[in-house]
Coordinates of C-alpha atoms and ligand atoms in Angstrom, one line a residue:
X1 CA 0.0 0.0 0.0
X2 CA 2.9 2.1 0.7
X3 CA 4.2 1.9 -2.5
X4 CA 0.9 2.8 -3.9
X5 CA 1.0 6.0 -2.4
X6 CA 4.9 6.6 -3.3
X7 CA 3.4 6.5 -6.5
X8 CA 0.2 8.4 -6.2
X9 CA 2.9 11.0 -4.8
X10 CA 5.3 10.5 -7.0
X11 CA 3.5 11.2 -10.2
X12 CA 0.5 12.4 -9.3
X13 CA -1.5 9.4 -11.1
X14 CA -2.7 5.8 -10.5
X15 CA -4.4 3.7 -12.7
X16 CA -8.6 3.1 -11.7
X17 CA -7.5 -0.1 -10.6
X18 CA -5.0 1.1 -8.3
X19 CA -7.2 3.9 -6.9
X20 CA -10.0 1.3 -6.4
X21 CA -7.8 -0.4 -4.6
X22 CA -6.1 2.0 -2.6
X23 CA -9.5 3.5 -1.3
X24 CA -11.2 0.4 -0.7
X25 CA -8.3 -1.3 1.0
X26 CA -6.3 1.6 3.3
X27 CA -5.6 0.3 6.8
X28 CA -5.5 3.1 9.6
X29 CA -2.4 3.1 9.6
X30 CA -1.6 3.9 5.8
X31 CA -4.1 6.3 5.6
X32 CA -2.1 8.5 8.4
X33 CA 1.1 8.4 5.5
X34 CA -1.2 9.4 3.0
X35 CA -2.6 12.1 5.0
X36 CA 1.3 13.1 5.6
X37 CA 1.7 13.2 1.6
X38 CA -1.1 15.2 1.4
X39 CA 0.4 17.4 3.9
X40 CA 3.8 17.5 2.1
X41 CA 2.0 18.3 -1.3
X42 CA 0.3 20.9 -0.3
X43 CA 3.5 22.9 1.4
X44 CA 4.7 22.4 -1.2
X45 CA 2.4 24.3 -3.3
X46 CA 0.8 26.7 -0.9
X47 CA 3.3 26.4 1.9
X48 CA 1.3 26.4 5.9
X49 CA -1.6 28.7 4.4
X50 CA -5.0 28.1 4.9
X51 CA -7.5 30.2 2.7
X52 CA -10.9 31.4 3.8
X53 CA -13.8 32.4 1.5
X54 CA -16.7 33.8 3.4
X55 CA -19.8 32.2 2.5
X56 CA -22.9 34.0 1.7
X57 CA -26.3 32.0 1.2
X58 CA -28.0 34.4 -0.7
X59 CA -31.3 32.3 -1.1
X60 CA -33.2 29.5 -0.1
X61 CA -35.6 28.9 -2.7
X62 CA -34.7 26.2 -5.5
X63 CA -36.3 25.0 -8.8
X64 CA -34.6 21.8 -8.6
X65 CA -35.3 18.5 -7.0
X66 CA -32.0 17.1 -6.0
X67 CA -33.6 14.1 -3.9
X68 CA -30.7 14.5 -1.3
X69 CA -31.3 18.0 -0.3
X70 CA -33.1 20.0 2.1
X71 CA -33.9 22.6 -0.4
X72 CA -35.0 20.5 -3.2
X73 CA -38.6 22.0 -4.0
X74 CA -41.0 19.2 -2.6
X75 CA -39.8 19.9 0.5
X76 CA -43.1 21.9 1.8
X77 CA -41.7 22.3 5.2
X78 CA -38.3 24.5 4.3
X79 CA -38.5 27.8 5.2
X80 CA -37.5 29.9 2.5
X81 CA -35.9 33.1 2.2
X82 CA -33.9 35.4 -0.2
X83 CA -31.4 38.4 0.2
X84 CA -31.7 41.6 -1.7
X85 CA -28.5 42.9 -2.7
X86 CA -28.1 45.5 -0.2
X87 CA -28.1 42.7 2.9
X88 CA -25.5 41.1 0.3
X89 CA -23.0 44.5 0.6
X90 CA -23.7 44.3 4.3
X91 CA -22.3 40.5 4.0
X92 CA -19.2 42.0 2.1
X93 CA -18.9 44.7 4.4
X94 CA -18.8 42.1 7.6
X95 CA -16.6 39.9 5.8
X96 CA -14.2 42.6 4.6
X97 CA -13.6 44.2 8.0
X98 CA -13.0 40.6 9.4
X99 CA -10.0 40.1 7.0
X100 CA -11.8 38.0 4.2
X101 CA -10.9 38.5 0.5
X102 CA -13.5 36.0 -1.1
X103 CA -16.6 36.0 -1.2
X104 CA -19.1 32.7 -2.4
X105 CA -22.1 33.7 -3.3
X106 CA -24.3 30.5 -3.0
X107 CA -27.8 30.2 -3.7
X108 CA -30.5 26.6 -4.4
X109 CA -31.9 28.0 -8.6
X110 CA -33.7 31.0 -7.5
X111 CA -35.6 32.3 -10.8
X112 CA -36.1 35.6 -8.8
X113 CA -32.6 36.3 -9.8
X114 CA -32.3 37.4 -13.2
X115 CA -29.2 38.0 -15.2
X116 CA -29.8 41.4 -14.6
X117 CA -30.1 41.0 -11.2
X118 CA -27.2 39.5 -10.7
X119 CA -25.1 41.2 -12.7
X120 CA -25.7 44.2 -10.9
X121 CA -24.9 42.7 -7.8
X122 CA -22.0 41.3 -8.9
X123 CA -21.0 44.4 -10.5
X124 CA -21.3 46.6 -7.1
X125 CA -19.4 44.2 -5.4
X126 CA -16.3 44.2 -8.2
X127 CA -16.3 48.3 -7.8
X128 CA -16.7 48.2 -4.2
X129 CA -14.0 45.2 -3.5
X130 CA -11.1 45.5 -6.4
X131 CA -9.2 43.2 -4.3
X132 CA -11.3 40.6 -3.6
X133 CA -12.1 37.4 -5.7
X134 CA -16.1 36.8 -6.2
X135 CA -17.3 33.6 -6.1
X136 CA -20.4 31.8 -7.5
X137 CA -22.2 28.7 -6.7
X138 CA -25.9 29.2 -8.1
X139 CA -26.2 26.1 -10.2
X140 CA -26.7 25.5 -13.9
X141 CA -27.0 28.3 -16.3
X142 CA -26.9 29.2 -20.0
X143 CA -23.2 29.8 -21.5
X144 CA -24.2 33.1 -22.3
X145 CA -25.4 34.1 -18.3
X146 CA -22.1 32.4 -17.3
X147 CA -20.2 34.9 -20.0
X148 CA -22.3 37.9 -18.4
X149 CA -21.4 37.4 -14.6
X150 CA -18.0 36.7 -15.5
X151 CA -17.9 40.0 -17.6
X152 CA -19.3 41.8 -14.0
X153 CA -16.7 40.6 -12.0
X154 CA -17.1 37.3 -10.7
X155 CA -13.8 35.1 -11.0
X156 CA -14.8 31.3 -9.9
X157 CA -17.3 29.4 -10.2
X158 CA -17.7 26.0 -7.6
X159 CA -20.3 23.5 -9.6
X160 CA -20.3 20.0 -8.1
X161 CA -20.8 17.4 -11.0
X162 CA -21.9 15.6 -7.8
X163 CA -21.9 12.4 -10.1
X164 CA -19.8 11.1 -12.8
X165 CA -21.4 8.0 -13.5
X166 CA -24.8 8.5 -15.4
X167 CA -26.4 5.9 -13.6
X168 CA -25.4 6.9 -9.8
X169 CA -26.4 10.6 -11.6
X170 CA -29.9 9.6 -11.9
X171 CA -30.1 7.7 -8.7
X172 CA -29.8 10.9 -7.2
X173 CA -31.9 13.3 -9.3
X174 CA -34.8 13.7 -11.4
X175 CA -34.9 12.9 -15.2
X176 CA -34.9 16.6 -16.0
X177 CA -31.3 16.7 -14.2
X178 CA -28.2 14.7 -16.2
X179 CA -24.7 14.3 -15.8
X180 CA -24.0 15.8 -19.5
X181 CA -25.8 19.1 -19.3
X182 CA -23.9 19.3 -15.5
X183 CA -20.5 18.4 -17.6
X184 CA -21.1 20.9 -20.2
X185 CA -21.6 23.8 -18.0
X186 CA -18.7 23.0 -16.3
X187 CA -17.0 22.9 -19.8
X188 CA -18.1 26.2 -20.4
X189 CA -16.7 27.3 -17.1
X190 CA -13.5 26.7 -17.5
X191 CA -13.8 27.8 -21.2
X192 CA -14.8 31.1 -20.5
X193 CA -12.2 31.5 -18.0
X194 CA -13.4 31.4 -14.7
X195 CA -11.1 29.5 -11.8
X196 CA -14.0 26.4 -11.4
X197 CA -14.8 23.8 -8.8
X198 CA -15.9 20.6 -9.2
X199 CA -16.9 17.7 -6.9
X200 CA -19.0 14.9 -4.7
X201 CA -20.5 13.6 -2.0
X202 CA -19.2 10.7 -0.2
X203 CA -21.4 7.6 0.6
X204 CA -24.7 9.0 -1.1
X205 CA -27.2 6.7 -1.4
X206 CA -26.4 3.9 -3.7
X207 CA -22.7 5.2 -4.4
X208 CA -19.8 2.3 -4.9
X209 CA -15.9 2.7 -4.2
X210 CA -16.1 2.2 -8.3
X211 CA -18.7 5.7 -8.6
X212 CA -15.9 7.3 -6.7
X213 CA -12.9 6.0 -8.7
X214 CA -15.2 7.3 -11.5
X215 CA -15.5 10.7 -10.3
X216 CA -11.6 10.8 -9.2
X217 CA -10.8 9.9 -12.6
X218 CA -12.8 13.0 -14.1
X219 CA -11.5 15.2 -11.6
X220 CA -7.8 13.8 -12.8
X221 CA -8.5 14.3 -16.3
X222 CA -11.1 18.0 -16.0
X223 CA -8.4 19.6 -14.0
X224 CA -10.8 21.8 -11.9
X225 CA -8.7 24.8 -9.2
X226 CA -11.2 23.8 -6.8
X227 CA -13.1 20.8 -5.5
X228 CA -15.7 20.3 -2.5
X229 CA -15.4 16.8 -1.2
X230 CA -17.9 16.7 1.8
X231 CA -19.8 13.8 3.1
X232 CA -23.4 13.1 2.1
X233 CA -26.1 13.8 5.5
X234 CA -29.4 13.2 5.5
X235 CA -32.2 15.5 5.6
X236 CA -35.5 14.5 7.4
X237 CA -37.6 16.1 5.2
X238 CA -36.3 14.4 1.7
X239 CA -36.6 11.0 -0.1
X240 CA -33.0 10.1 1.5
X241 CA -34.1 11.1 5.2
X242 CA -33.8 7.6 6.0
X243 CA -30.3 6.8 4.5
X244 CA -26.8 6.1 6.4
X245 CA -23.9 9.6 6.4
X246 CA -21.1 9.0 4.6
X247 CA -18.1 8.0 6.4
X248 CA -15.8 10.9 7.7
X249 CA -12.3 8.3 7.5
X250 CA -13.5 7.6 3.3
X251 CA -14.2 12.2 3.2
X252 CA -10.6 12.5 4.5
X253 CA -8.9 9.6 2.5
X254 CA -10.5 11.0 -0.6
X255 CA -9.6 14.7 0.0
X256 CA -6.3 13.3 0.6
X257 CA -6.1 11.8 -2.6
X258 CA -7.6 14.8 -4.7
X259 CA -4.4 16.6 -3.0
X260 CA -2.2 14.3 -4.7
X261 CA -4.2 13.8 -8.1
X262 CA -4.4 17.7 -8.4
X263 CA -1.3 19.6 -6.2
X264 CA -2.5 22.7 -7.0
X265 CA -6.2 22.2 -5.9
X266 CA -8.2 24.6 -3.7
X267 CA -9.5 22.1 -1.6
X268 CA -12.0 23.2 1.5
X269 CA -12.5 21.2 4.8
X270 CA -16.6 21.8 4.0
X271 CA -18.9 22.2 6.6
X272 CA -20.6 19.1 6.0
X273 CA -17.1 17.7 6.8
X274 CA -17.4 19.9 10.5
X275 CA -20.9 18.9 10.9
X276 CA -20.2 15.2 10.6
X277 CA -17.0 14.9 13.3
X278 CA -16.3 17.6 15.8
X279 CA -12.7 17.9 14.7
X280 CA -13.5 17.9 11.1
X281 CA -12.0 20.9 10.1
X282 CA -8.5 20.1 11.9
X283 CA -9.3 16.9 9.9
X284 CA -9.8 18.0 7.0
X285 CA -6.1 20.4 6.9
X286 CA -4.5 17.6 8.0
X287 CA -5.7 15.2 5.0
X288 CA -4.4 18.0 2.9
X289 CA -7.4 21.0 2.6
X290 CA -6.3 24.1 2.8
X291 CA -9.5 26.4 2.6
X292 CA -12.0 27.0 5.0
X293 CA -15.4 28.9 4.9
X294 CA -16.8 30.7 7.6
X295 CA -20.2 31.3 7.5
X296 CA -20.8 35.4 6.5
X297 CA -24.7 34.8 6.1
X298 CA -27.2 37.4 7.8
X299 CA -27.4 34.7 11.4
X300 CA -31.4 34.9 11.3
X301 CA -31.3 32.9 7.7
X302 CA -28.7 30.8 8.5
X303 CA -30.9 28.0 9.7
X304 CA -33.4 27.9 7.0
X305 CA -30.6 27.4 4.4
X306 CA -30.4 23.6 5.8
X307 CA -28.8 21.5 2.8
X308 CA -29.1 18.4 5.5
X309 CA -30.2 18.3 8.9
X310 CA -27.9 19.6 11.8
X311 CA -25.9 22.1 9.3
X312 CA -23.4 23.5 11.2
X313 CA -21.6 26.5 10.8
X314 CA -18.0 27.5 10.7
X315 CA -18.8 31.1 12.4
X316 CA -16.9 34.2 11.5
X317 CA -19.9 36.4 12.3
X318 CA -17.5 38.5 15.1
X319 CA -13.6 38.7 15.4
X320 CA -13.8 36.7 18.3
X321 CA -15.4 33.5 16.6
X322 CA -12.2 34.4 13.5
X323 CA -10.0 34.6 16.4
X324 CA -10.9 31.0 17.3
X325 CA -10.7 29.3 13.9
X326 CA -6.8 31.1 13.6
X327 CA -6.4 29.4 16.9
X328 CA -7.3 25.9 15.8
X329 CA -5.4 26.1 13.1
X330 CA -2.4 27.6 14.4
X331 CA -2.2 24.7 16.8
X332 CA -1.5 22.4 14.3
X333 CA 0.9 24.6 12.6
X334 CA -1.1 26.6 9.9
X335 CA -1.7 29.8 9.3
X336 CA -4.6 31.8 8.0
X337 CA -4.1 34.0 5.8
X338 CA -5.7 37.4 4.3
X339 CA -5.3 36.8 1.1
X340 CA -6.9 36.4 -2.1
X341 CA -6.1 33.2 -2.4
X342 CA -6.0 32.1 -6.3
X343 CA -5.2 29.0 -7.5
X344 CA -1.7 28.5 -8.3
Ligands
SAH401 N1 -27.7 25.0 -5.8 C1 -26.3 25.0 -6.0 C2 -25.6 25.4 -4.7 C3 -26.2 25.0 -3.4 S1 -26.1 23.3 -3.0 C4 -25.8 23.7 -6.5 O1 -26.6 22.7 -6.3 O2 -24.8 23.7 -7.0 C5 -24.3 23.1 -2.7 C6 -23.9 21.6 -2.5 O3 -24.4 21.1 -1.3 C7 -24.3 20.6 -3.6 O4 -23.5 20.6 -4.7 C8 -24.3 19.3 -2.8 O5 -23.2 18.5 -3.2 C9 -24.3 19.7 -1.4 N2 -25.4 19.1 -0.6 C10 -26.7 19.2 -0.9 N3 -27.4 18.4 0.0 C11 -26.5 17.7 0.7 C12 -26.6 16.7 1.7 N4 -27.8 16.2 2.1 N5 -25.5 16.3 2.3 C13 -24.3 16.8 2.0 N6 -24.1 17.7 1.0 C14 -25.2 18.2 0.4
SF4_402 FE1 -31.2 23.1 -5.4 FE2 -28.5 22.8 -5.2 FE3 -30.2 21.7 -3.4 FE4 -30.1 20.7 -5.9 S1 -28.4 20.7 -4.4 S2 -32.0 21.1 -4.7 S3 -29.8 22.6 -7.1 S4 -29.9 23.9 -3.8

């Protein structure tokens, strides 16, 4: 297994029957040297850093029917709630002052917003914040509205293909959702230039260790800057309500792996990852992330934007609750930093 990893290191490839194999088979032991690789990569790259993005939920309402999330539009019993764009400059403002220099503007498919819309917002931010990259994760859109908010401002764009195998794809969603439309808007990402994000959750419903080799193997070949890895949690109030978490061991094998596959990655300890263990964002840094994202969300909404049940969230609503995440990860020898943060 060792030598497996030597290699993974090494060149930054395995074959899908080595990755299967590596995944499936990791003894504790082994997966604390390939968290140490992971390490080593990314000092490598990005030296001790960590990088934080503040994340602002801008709504709560969604078209789509993702069967996994709380959100999802069947579910009758979400409360639902939008921002206007002046509570979105307030978020900016908050987040500036704090030290932040992203910010992730993330939203369920909220019709309300219109290209126009956003481009404003976006827009006003770029003039207000020349320094600070802008950050979208609001779902599927035409080339040419991905062209538009690009031309506004925005820089990345975080779209988890959440699936690459079709048939795990539609396990998960509704026919009117598919892995190929998914795929060619994040095509058309990269194309038009934005710094994009790919990604998964880990033991969704009905997912195999060969899904995931899948989805490594696209990340591998897409080349994204960013990925979310997170596990999967249930929500009550959705067809999956019922069904197991994902494991938080496979989460931090697999975000040490996506170090290796990718060096250069943005990779974030997600919240799902600190909702599932305690410890998951010291976790996650030591498998090899090197972002985190404090919550910058107006605190009354916060609740209602609940993707699964229990969503925690990594505060940075006051410098005190900042000061404490730079503790935790100074204690195991990282430092946050104010910075941008691109992708190298
Ligand atoms: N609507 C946008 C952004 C919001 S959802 C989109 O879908 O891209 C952001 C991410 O949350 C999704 O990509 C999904 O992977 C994750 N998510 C949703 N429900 C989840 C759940 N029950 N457990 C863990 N992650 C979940
Ligand atoms: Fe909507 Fe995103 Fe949730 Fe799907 S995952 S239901 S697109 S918010």
């Amino acid at each position: 297994m060792r030598k497996l990893i030597d290699k993974l290191y090494r060149e930054a490839n395995l074959t899908d029957s080595e990755l299967l194999d590596l995944i499936t088979n990791i003894s504790s032991q082994d997966r604390e040297y390939l968290f140490e690789c992971a390490r080593n990569k990314a000092r490598e790259k990005y030296s001790h850093n960590v990088y934080l993005r503040g994340l602002i939920e801008i709504s709560s309402y969604c078209k789509n029917d993702c069967y996994y999330c709380g959100l999802r539009a069947s579910n009758k019993c979400a409360e639902r709630y939008r921002l206007d764009k002046s509570q979105i400059l307030e978020c900016c403002k908050t987040g500036y002052e704090l030290g932040l220099r992203t910010f992730v503007l993330q939203g369920g498919e909220d019709m309300h917003y219109t290209d126009e819309i956003l481009v404003d917002i976006i827009s006003t931010i770029r003039k207000s914040y020349p320094d600070c990259a802008i950050t979208l994760s609001l779902g599927e859109k035409s080339v040419t509205s991905y062209q538009k908010y690009f031309d506004a401002g925005a820089n990345r764009y975080l779209l988890r293909h959440e699936a690459y195998s079709s048939d795990l794809y539609s396990k998960l969603h509704p026919k009117n959702l598919n892995i190929e439309t998914r795929l060619d808007c994040l095509k058309n990402l990269k194309q038009i230039g934005f710094q994009t994000g790919c990604g998964f959750m880990v033991g969704a419903p009905y997912q195999t260790y060969e899904h995931i080799v899948k989805d490594l193997r696209f990340i591998k070949d897409f080349q994204p800057e960013m990925v979310g890895i997170g596990p999967f949690l249930p929500h009550s109030d959705t067809p999956f309500g019922e069904e197991q978490a994902g494991s938080v061991y496979l989460t931090l094998t697999l975000l040490a792996v996506v170090r290796l596959l990718v060096p250069t990655v943005l990779l974030p300890a997600t919240t799902a990852l600190s909702t599932a263990s305690e410890d998951g964002l010291v976790l996650g840094v030591r498998a090899g992330a090197n972002v985190v994202m404090p919550n910058l969300s107006p605190v009354d909404n916060r609740k209602k934007y609940e993707l699964y049940n229990n969503k925690l969230y990594s505060n940075a609503e006051s410098a005190q609750a900042k000061a404490e995440l730079e503790k935790r990860i100074k204690s195991i020898g990282y430092e946050v930093v104010e910075a941008r943060g691109d992708a190298k």
